[in-house]
Amino acid sequence: MNKFYMNGKLTHKASDHNTKRCEVEKWVFLPHSDFEKLKENPYQEHEAIIAARNLMYEDKNAYHCIMLLDEYGEDGLLIEAEGFDYPRLSMFVPDAKSIYERYQTSEPELKLHDMIKDTVEKIAELAHTDKTDFTSADMIDMDEVKSLVKNAIVQQLVQRDDIKMAKNTDIGVDFQPDIHVEAEKLTELKFYCPLKVQREIKPSFDEDEDEFFEDTEELSDFEVLEYESEINDAIEVYQCDEEENRGIMVYLGDRKRFADKVYSIFPSVEKVGDRLMGVFICQICGELDNYEYDELLHELSGQASDGWGEGFEQHEISTSEGDIYVSFYDACGAWELMTEEEVKVATESPTEDIGMRM
């Protein structure tokens, strides 16, 4: 049998292990590096704790806490900040992610698990009577299995923040819809960033060097304006089939810091005042707290510089004046993401240059 391993901290000659009820008000996923830093030094501020500060307190019945989970690990930190920005009370929780997963497990799933265990026991018992071959349909009620699976799906859907309602509509007729689902309405958030657009200069021949030279020139804001449709068409062509419904969010499903609330992210370009700007259009379920909002901005910045944007800027876009290359990120100048409101204010203010406020 395989050994069970977990991380833990044992107390030398512990005087007692008395406990008090701890109620987890919110589960928060942290980047692995952030989690390790907090684990090594619990008495430090963190944005996730600040964002959930009002959820943490102690009453006569329990500690009301948040559980910080390692996004790419298995362990957790149970935190009660007592109104502060750092963990005043904390406990390392080994294998906390499995606790989180059990917390999300529905009653039909538990029944299905018990059914599987009972069937295993039956087969193991019969194996000792020299029986070697079994038909699963004879050992387990497949109709009950189908019913449990269907109800488990419905209950999992009901638990999601982005689902308004879900119910089992099975009437016992084959090939008919048996699950009805309605999604919550999504709200749209737009984040704008400055663009850097370069046009390929016609290759020239240097007789002294005996070779051709290729170069590019950076276009002015006024010149870029006329390429809005060409750039958006190129973004659409660059899109993969997997991105049809959720855009580049399909690649970010492991970003548990905000993934459950962000349904889709689609890049595009849009005319803002007298210039063309890059846009990330995000569809959001519910509201993002300050930590989730900042993590989304951080991810979008990464996509502009090193992720989606890095791949897109290497694809030429054919125009009547020559091929152009579009970058959603400019490492040489000041760069930032701005909301619609911030862009509007900057556009109306003649003294403020959009994208040059960092």
Short mmCIF file of C-alpha atoms in Angstrom, two decimals, residues 29 100 104 160-162 246 249 253 255-263 285 288:
data_model
loop_
_atom_site.label_atom_id
_atom_site.label_comp_id
_atom_site.label_asym_id
_atom_site.label_seq_id
_atom_site.Cartn_x
_atom_site.Cartn_y
_atom_site.Cartn_z
CA PHE A 29 -6.02 31.15 -3.83
CA TYR A 100 -11.60 22.53 -0.09
CA GLN A 104 -17.42 21.37 -2.63
CA ARG A 160 -21.37 28.25 -8.98
CA ASP A 161 -21.62 32.03 -8.72
CA ASP A 162 -22.09 32.38 -12.48
CA ARG A 246 -13.99 32.73 -23.65
CA MET A 249 -9.41 33.15 -20.59
CA GLY A 253 -8.31 28.55 -15.90
CA ARG A 255 -5.48 31.27 -12.13
CA LYS A 256 -7.77 30.51 -9.22
CA ARG A 257 -7.15 33.99 -7.83
CA PHE A 258 -9.82 35.38 -10.16
CA ALA A 259 -10.74 32.63 -12.66
CA ASP A 260 -14.07 31.75 -11.02
CA LYS A 261 -15.33 35.30 -11.57
CA VAL A 262 -13.87 36.11 -14.99
CA TYR A 263 -15.72 34.37 -17.81
CA CYS A 285 -19.61 37.42 -12.88
CA LEU A 288 -14.19 41.48 -7.91
#
